[in-house]
Amino acid sequence: RVLFGDGYGGAPLTGLRSTLDTISWEEAQTHARALLKPEGGTLVVTGAVSREALTAALEEAFAGWEGTSELEPREARPVEIPEPTLHLMDFPGASQSAILVSRAVEGLQERPRSYAEELFNKGFGGDFTARVNMNLREDKGYTYGAYSYLYRLQRAGIFAISAMVRQDTTAASFREIFGEIEA
């Protein structure tokens, strides 16, 4: 929600606590029945089971289940990108601080994975030997690990840098992360 506001990408897949009182169990079951159909689905099974035994069990369990989803896609919410801001949550007595520096990236989801973007991220924070981790972990000793990643949603993209750092190094860690961004 901090990254995308109330627009697309702003609501967690698990929903919001404020919506629980507006949805009944029966409505959730009806929605699931309308949505979950075998047409176009894939079942992934792992384990020590023979194909014959698995096929027999699946045919018995799913006998008579057929059809395609009856639901129409909802109208897409616009992607909102709020102004840069700082959000802090205080957990008194915590020994570590969780740092997440992130930015919505317009157009990231629309273009194919770019070699240049992936190469940049690999060297910046996408690998153990990348700059952010070498700085915060190996040089400064603030964390066990610091990483960055490019995350493509269906209609939005995110670039993020994250680290769990010693509580007494929180401000210094932010300075180092922003120094790496500037460099």
PDB file of C-alpha atoms in Angstrom:
ATOM      1  CA  ARG A   1       0.000   0.000   0.000  1.00  0.00           C
ATOM      2  CA  VAL A   2       2.915   2.320   0.699  1.00  0.00           C
ATOM      3  CA  LEU A   3       4.306   1.687  -2.771  1.00  0.00           C
ATOM      4  CA  PHE A   4       1.061   1.739  -4.807  1.00  0.00           C
ATOM      5  CA  GLY A   5      -1.523   3.464  -2.597  1.00  0.00           C
ATOM      6  CA  ASP A   6      -5.078   2.301  -3.280  1.00  0.00           C
ATOM      7  CA  GLY A   7      -4.387   1.538  -6.935  1.00  0.00           C
ATOM      8  CA  TYR A   8      -3.335  -1.710  -8.594  1.00  0.00           C
ATOM      9  CA  GLY A   9      -0.721  -3.503  -6.537  1.00  0.00           C
ATOM     10  CA  GLY A  10      -1.761  -1.705  -3.345  1.00  0.00           C
ATOM     11  CA  ALA A  11      -3.819  -4.524  -1.868  1.00  0.00           C
ATOM     12  CA  PRO A  12      -2.174  -7.720  -0.630  1.00  0.00           C
ATOM     13  CA  LEU A  13      -3.304 -10.970  -2.251  1.00  0.00           C
ATOM     14  CA  THR A  14      -4.538 -12.122   1.145  1.00  0.00           C
ATOM     15  CA  GLY A  15      -6.857  -9.119   1.416  1.00  0.00           C
ATOM     16  CA  LEU A  16      -7.216  -6.489   4.092  1.00  0.00           C
ATOM     17  CA  ARG A  17      -8.466  -6.927   7.636  1.00  0.00           C
ATOM     18  CA  SER A  18     -11.044  -4.172   7.005  1.00  0.00           C
ATOM     19  CA  THR A  19     -12.725  -6.289   4.301  1.00  0.00           C
ATOM     20  CA  LEU A  20     -13.284  -9.384   6.433  1.00  0.00           C
ATOM     21  CA  ASP A  21     -16.519  -8.086   7.953  1.00  0.00           C
ATOM     22  CA  THR A  22     -17.965  -7.403   4.477  1.00  0.00           C
ATOM     23  CA  ILE A  23     -17.521 -10.934   3.100  1.00  0.00           C
ATOM     24  CA  SER A  24     -19.464 -13.956   4.323  1.00  0.00           C
ATOM     25  CA  TRP A  25     -18.164 -17.526   4.265  1.00  0.00           C
ATOM     26  CA  GLU A  26     -20.941 -18.436   1.826  1.00  0.00           C
ATOM     27  CA  GLU A  27     -19.915 -15.624  -0.547  1.00  0.00           C
ATOM     28  CA  ALA A  28     -16.305 -16.817  -0.449  1.00  0.00           C
ATOM     29  CA  GLN A  29     -17.392 -20.401  -1.240  1.00  0.00           C
ATOM     30  CA  THR A  30     -19.629 -19.247  -4.117  1.00  0.00           C
ATOM     31  CA  HIS A  31     -16.799 -17.141  -5.555  1.00  0.00           C
ATOM     32  CA  ALA A  32     -14.331 -20.045  -5.279  1.00  0.00           C
ATOM     33  CA  ARG A  33     -16.746 -22.439  -7.021  1.00  0.00           C
ATOM     34  CA  ALA A  34     -17.260 -19.969  -9.881  1.00  0.00           C
ATOM     35  CA  LEU A  35     -13.534 -19.269 -10.217  1.00  0.00           C
ATOM     36  CA  LEU A  36     -11.882 -22.649  -9.713  1.00  0.00           C
ATOM     37  CA  LYS A  37     -12.591 -24.825 -12.736  1.00  0.00           C
ATOM     38  CA  PRO A  38     -10.380 -27.424 -14.400  1.00  0.00           C
ATOM     39  CA  GLU A  39     -10.345 -25.782 -17.848  1.00  0.00           C
ATOM     40  CA  GLY A  40      -6.871 -24.338 -18.330  1.00  0.00           C
ATOM     41  CA  GLY A  41      -5.665 -25.536 -14.938  1.00  0.00           C
ATOM     42  CA  THR A  42      -2.487 -27.433 -14.139  1.00  0.00           C
ATOM     43  CA  LEU A  43      -2.038 -29.892 -11.323  1.00  0.00           C
ATOM     44  CA  VAL A  44       1.490 -30.363 -10.022  1.00  0.00           C
ATOM     45  CA  VAL A  45       2.241 -33.465  -7.957  1.00  0.00           C
ATOM     46  CA  THR A  46       5.526 -34.460  -6.361  1.00  0.00           C
ATOM     47  CA  GLY A  47       6.517 -37.465  -4.341  1.00  0.00           C
ATOM     48  CA  ALA A  48       7.044 -41.173  -4.584  1.00  0.00           C
ATOM     49  CA  VAL A  49       3.869 -42.225  -6.368  1.00  0.00           C
ATOM     50  CA  SER A  50       3.373 -44.141  -9.571  1.00  0.00           C
ATOM     51  CA  ARG A  51       1.605 -42.483 -12.477  1.00  0.00           C
ATOM     52  CA  GLU A  52      -1.022 -45.243 -12.444  1.00  0.00           C
ATOM     53  CA  ALA A  53      -1.838 -44.834  -8.735  1.00  0.00           C
ATOM     54  CA  LEU A  54      -1.888 -41.041  -9.052  1.00  0.00           C
ATOM     55  CA  THR A  55      -4.138 -41.092 -12.118  1.00  0.00           C
ATOM     56  CA  ALA A  56      -6.597 -43.418 -10.396  1.00  0.00           C
ATOM     57  CA  ALA A  57      -6.697 -41.269  -7.253  1.00  0.00           C
ATOM     58  CA  LEU A  58      -7.166 -38.036  -9.222  1.00  0.00           C
ATOM     59  CA  GLU A  59      -9.879 -39.500 -11.442  1.00  0.00           C
ATOM     60  CA  GLU A  60     -11.781 -40.602  -8.336  1.00  0.00           C
ATOM     61  CA  ALA A  61     -11.268 -37.321  -6.431  1.00  0.00           C
ATOM     62  CA  PHE A  62     -12.185 -35.066  -9.343  1.00  0.00           C
ATOM     63  CA  ALA A  63     -14.869 -37.191 -11.037  1.00  0.00           C
ATOM     64  CA  GLY A  64     -17.530 -34.959 -12.537  1.00  0.00           C
ATOM     65  CA  TRP A  65     -15.562 -31.728 -12.063  1.00  0.00           C
ATOM     66  CA  GLU A  66     -15.702 -29.814 -15.335  1.00  0.00           C
ATOM     67  CA  GLY A  67     -16.149 -26.405 -16.890  1.00  0.00           C
ATOM     68  CA  THR A  68     -14.453 -23.068 -17.278  1.00  0.00           C
ATOM     69  CA  SER A  69     -14.402 -20.092 -14.935  1.00  0.00           C
ATOM     70  CA  GLU A  70     -17.720 -18.250 -14.884  1.00  0.00           C
ATOM     71  CA  LEU A  71     -16.259 -15.000 -13.621  1.00  0.00           C
ATOM     72  CA  GLU A  72     -15.596 -11.974 -15.765  1.00  0.00           C
ATOM     73  CA  PRO A  73     -12.342 -10.153 -15.053  1.00  0.00           C
ATOM     74  CA  ARG A  74     -12.817  -7.126 -12.824  1.00  0.00           C
ATOM     75  CA  GLU A  75     -12.118  -3.687 -14.212  1.00  0.00           C
ATOM     76  CA  ALA A  76      -8.447  -2.935 -13.764  1.00  0.00           C
ATOM     77  CA  ARG A  77      -7.543  -0.426 -11.090  1.00  0.00           C
ATOM     78  CA  PRO A  78      -5.079   2.225 -12.247  1.00  0.00           C
ATOM     79  CA  VAL A  79      -1.475   2.029 -11.131  1.00  0.00           C
ATOM     80  CA  GLU A  80      -0.849   4.846  -8.652  1.00  0.00           C
ATOM     81  CA  ILE A  81       2.687   5.901  -7.845  1.00  0.00           C
ATOM     82  CA  PRO A  82       2.737   8.116  -4.738  1.00  0.00           C
ATOM     83  CA  GLU A  83       5.353  10.763  -4.042  1.00  0.00           C
ATOM     84  CA  PRO A  84       8.522   9.477  -2.346  1.00  0.00           C
ATOM     85  CA  THR A  85       8.135   9.274   1.412  1.00  0.00           C
ATOM     86  CA  LEU A  86       9.570   7.590   4.485  1.00  0.00           C
ATOM     87  CA  HIS A  87       7.517   5.183   6.595  1.00  0.00           C
ATOM     88  CA  LEU A  88       8.734   4.029   9.988  1.00  0.00           C
ATOM     89  CA  MET A  89       7.272   1.381  12.288  1.00  0.00           C
ATOM     90  CA  ASP A  90       8.676   1.230  15.804  1.00  0.00           C
ATOM     91  CA  PHE A  91       9.066  -2.098  17.556  1.00  0.00           C
ATOM     92  CA  PRO A  92      10.546  -1.159  20.965  1.00  0.00           C
ATOM     93  CA  GLY A  93      13.276  -3.511  22.114  1.00  0.00           C
ATOM     94  CA  ALA A  94      13.883  -5.052  18.682  1.00  0.00           C
ATOM     95  CA  SER A  95      17.483  -6.093  18.105  1.00  0.00           C
ATOM     96  CA  GLN A  96      17.226  -5.659  14.316  1.00  0.00           C
ATOM     97  CA  SER A  97      15.704  -3.193  11.905  1.00  0.00           C
ATOM     98  CA  ALA A  98      14.045  -4.355   8.704  1.00  0.00           C
ATOM     99  CA  ILE A  99      14.948  -1.980   5.886  1.00  0.00           C
ATOM    100  CA  LEU A 100      13.135  -1.890   2.572  1.00  0.00           C
ATOM    101  CA  VAL A 101      13.950   0.818   0.070  1.00  0.00           C
ATOM    102  CA  SER A 102      11.635   0.410  -2.895  1.00  0.00           C
ATOM    103  CA  ARG A 103      10.256   2.226  -5.864  1.00  0.00           C
ATOM    104  CA  ALA A 104       7.481   1.497  -8.307  1.00  0.00           C
ATOM    105  CA  VAL A 105       8.917   1.298 -11.814  1.00  0.00           C
ATOM    106  CA  GLU A 106       6.561   2.293 -14.590  1.00  0.00           C
ATOM    107  CA  GLY A 107       6.781   0.115 -17.668  1.00  0.00           C
ATOM    108  CA  LEU A 108       8.907  -2.602 -16.036  1.00  0.00           C
ATOM    109  CA  GLN A 109       6.153  -5.176 -16.481  1.00  0.00           C
ATOM    110  CA  GLU A 110       5.525  -4.186 -20.119  1.00  0.00           C
ATOM    111  CA  ARG A 111       8.961  -4.931 -21.476  1.00  0.00           C
ATOM    112  CA  PRO A 112      10.640  -8.303 -21.606  1.00  0.00           C
ATOM    113  CA  ARG A 113      13.297  -9.119 -19.072  1.00  0.00           C
ATOM    114  CA  SER A 114      16.147  -6.888 -20.037  1.00  0.00           C
ATOM    115  CA  TYR A 115      19.708  -8.159 -20.007  1.00  0.00           C
ATOM    116  CA  ALA A 116      20.919  -4.700 -18.996  1.00  0.00           C
ATOM    117  CA  GLU A 117      18.454  -4.455 -16.083  1.00  0.00           C
ATOM    118  CA  GLU A 118      19.218  -7.959 -14.861  1.00  0.00           C
ATOM    119  CA  LEU A 119      22.972  -7.387 -15.187  1.00  0.00           C
ATOM    120  CA  PHE A 120      22.687  -4.112 -13.268  1.00  0.00           C
ATOM    121  CA  ASN A 121      20.693  -5.755 -10.496  1.00  0.00           C
ATOM    122  CA  LYS A 122      23.041  -8.752 -10.290  1.00  0.00           C
ATOM    123  CA  GLY A 123      26.004  -6.460  -9.643  1.00  0.00           C
ATOM    124  CA  PHE A 124      24.133  -3.943  -7.493  1.00  0.00           C
ATOM    125  CA  GLY A 125      22.363  -6.243  -5.043  1.00  0.00           C
ATOM    126  CA  GLY A 126      21.062  -9.353  -6.742  1.00  0.00           C
ATOM    127  CA  ASP A 127      23.926 -11.629  -5.736  1.00  0.00           C
ATOM    128  CA  PHE A 128      25.943 -12.365  -2.588  1.00  0.00           C
ATOM    129  CA  THR A 129      29.013 -10.659  -4.079  1.00  0.00           C
ATOM    130  CA  ALA A 130      27.029  -7.592  -5.212  1.00  0.00           C
ATOM    131  CA  ARG A 131      27.843  -4.068  -4.047  1.00  0.00           C
ATOM    132  CA  VAL A 132      25.080  -3.619  -1.459  1.00  0.00           C
ATOM    133  CA  ASN A 133      25.847  -6.869   0.353  1.00  0.00           C
ATOM    134  CA  MET A 134      29.612  -6.399   0.178  1.00  0.00           C
ATOM    135  CA  ASN A 135      29.197  -2.925   1.684  1.00  0.00           C
ATOM    136  CA  LEU A 136      26.676  -3.622   4.459  1.00  0.00           C
ATOM    137  CA  ARG A 137      27.828  -7.137   5.352  1.00  0.00           C
ATOM    138  CA  GLU A 138      31.473  -7.553   4.479  1.00  0.00           C
ATOM    139  CA  ASP A 139      32.777  -3.997   4.880  1.00  0.00           C
ATOM    140  CA  LYS A 140      30.552  -2.611   7.661  1.00  0.00           C
ATOM    141  CA  GLY A 141      29.292  -5.760   9.438  1.00  0.00           C
ATOM    142  CA  TYR A 142      25.758  -4.334   9.786  1.00  0.00           C
ATOM    143  CA  THR A 143      23.858  -7.368   8.455  1.00  0.00           C
ATOM    144  CA  TYR A 144      23.992 -11.019   7.443  1.00  0.00           C
ATOM    145  CA  GLY A 145      22.723 -10.047   4.009  1.00  0.00           C
ATOM    146  CA  ALA A 146      21.428  -7.183   1.885  1.00  0.00           C
ATOM    147  CA  TYR A 147      19.889  -7.693  -1.531  1.00  0.00           C
ATOM    148  CA  SER A 148      18.052  -5.935  -4.340  1.00  0.00           C
ATOM    149  CA  TYR A 149      15.541  -7.277  -6.808  1.00  0.00           C
ATOM    150  CA  LEU A 150      13.354  -6.364  -9.753  1.00  0.00           C
ATOM    151  CA  TYR A 151       9.809  -7.642  -9.283  1.00  0.00           C
ATOM    152  CA  ARG A 152       7.381  -7.677 -12.185  1.00  0.00           C
ATOM    153  CA  LEU A 153       3.664  -7.726 -11.408  1.00  0.00           C
ATOM    154  CA  GLN A 154       1.149  -8.078 -14.219  1.00  0.00           C
ATOM    155  CA  ARG A 155       0.605  -4.310 -14.483  1.00  0.00           C
ATOM    156  CA  ALA A 156       3.415  -2.761 -12.448  1.00  0.00           C
ATOM    157  CA  GLY A 157       7.038  -3.216 -11.511  1.00  0.00           C
ATOM    158  CA  ILE A 158       9.130  -2.760  -8.391  1.00  0.00           C
ATOM    159  CA  PHE A 159      12.811  -2.231  -7.704  1.00  0.00           C
ATOM    160  CA  ALA A 160      13.677  -2.887  -4.065  1.00  0.00           C
ATOM    161  CA  ILE A 161      16.637  -3.154  -1.724  1.00  0.00           C
ATOM    162  CA  SER A 162      16.198  -4.990   1.568  1.00  0.00           C
ATOM    163  CA  ALA A 163      18.259  -5.874   4.616  1.00  0.00           C
ATOM    164  CA  MET A 164      17.837  -6.856   8.237  1.00  0.00           C
ATOM    165  CA  VAL A 165      20.445  -4.787  10.076  1.00  0.00           C
ATOM    166  CA  ARG A 166      21.587  -4.402  13.668  1.00  0.00           C
ATOM    167  CA  GLN A 167      19.294  -1.908  15.341  1.00  0.00           C
ATOM    168  CA  ASP A 168      22.166   0.406  16.257  1.00  0.00           C
ATOM    169  CA  THR A 169      23.219   0.666  12.573  1.00  0.00           C
ATOM    170  CA  THR A 170      19.825   1.586  11.068  1.00  0.00           C
ATOM    171  CA  ALA A 171      20.611   5.194  10.126  1.00  0.00           C
ATOM    172  CA  ALA A 172      24.114   4.309   8.901  1.00  0.00           C
ATOM    173  CA  SER A 173      22.647   1.462   6.799  1.00  0.00           C
ATOM    174  CA  PHE A 174      20.234   3.861   5.107  1.00  0.00           C
ATOM    175  CA  ARG A 175      23.133   6.227   4.359  1.00  0.00           C
ATOM    176  CA  GLU A 176      25.147   3.380   2.833  1.00  0.00           C
ATOM    177  CA  ILE A 177      22.199   2.145   0.729  1.00  0.00           C
ATOM    178  CA  PHE A 178      21.495   5.615  -0.638  1.00  0.00           C
ATOM    179  CA  GLY A 179      25.223   6.086  -1.217  1.00  0.00           C
ATOM    180  CA  GLU A 180      25.245   2.930  -3.336  1.00  0.00           C
ATOM    181  CA  ILE A 181      22.226   4.203  -5.282  1.00  0.00           C
ATOM    182  CA  GLU A 182      23.956   7.518  -5.953  1.00  0.00           C
ATOM    183  CA  ALA A 183      27.192   5.777  -6.969  1.00  0.00           C
TER     184      ALA A 183
END
